[in-house]
Amino acid sequence: MIADNLHKVRERIAEVCAKNGRNPNEVTLIAVSKNFGIEEIEEAKNTGQIVFGENRAQELTQKYEVIGNNVVWHFIGSLQRNKVRFAVNAAEYIHSVDSFLLASEINKYAAKQNKIQKILLQFKTTNEDSKQGITSESELRDLALYCKEFKNIQLVGLMTIGPLTEDKDEIKKSFRYLSEMKLMINNEGLDLKELSMGMTNDYDIAIEEGATMVRIGSAIFGYRDYSKQ
């Protein structure tokens, strides 16, 4: 099932890219494996999938202890400062940085590991209370510029979670806003490359608006049994 699902998702990414004059190699497919086990990750790996996303630091650590660096790990969930060391130890990318204090903590632990930690800043592009992230353009710009001063952080891009709606115009507006924020920050002298946006229900719209990373879980692994948490 997972192999078939991955094939369908990759085909869809290629179709959307073709319609929008983009190279599908520009879009990294992050298979979101939270709440699924080593067996499912190995099944995905057997199809050539090497990029996986986790949103809980302890679950990431458990999987990292088994699989290690045989895959590229992305930490995509909300990150508490007391869990930073786990994310830095395992993840090549941390998507959910939303404060100076969190960035500083990541830099501190990355320095202890003699590592340059790749991060993305999470920006809130909707008015939904359930969404997290930086809420003002000035705060986003200031934090991006602060990150230039950290020796053990490499700011590579921005991340957002689209609105929970079937209104495609609202979804498109959210993703376009993040693209505009990347341009704004790059006009300040940075060179951000990545836009992490789009999940199972809206990744096609995200690609249309310039996503370079899409975070897809249920379309690959099926629906999760959250009672296992």
Short mmCIF file of N, CA and C in Angstrom, two decimals, residues 7 23 37 79 116 125 143 153-154 160 162 212 216 224 226:
data_model
loop_
_atom_site.label_atom_id
_atom_site.label_comp_id
_atom_site.label_asym_id
_atom_site.label_seq_id
_atom_site.Cartn_x
_atom_site.Cartn_y
_atom_site.Cartn_z
N HIS A 7 3.93 6.20 -5.07
CA HIS A 7 3.95 6.34 -6.53
C HIS A 7 2.90 7.36 -6.98
N ASN A 23 10.30 22.15 -12.30
CA ASN A 23 10.97 20.85 -12.31
C ASN A 23 10.60 20.11 -11.03
N GLY A 37 5.44 3.18 12.54
CA GLY A 37 6.62 2.53 13.08
C GLY A 37 7.75 2.33 12.09
N LEU A 79 8.24 22.76 18.83
CA LEU A 79 9.43 22.31 19.58
C LEU A 79 9.57 23.10 20.87
N ILE A 116 26.18 22.38 12.12
CA ILE A 116 25.43 23.51 11.59
C ILE A 116 24.01 23.03 11.37
N THR A 125 0.23 32.25 8.63
CA THR A 125 -0.36 32.94 7.47
C THR A 125 -1.88 32.92 7.50
N LEU A 143 13.81 38.29 13.22
CA LEU A 143 14.35 36.99 13.61
C LEU A 143 15.24 36.42 12.51
N ILE A 153 23.76 27.91 13.22
CA ILE A 153 22.46 27.83 12.57
C ILE A 153 22.60 28.29 11.12
N GLN A 154 21.95 27.56 10.23
CA GLN A 154 21.82 28.00 8.84
C GLN A 154 20.34 28.15 8.53
N THR A 160 4.96 27.20 6.76
CA THR A 160 3.63 27.55 7.25
C THR A 160 2.71 26.34 7.13
N GLY A 162 -1.21 25.67 6.09
CA GLY A 162 -2.33 26.33 5.43
C GLY A 162 -3.61 26.24 6.24
N THR A 212 8.87 24.30 -2.02
CA THR A 212 10.04 23.46 -2.34
C THR A 212 10.09 22.24 -1.44
N ILE A 216 3.83 15.35 3.61
CA ILE A 216 2.69 14.50 3.29
C ILE A 216 2.71 13.23 4.15
N ARG A 224 -3.91 7.92 10.74
CA ARG A 224 -3.23 7.52 11.97
C ARG A 224 -4.19 7.13 13.07
N TYR A 226 -4.49 7.73 16.59
CA TYR A 226 -3.93 8.59 17.63
C TYR A 226 -4.12 7.99 19.03
#
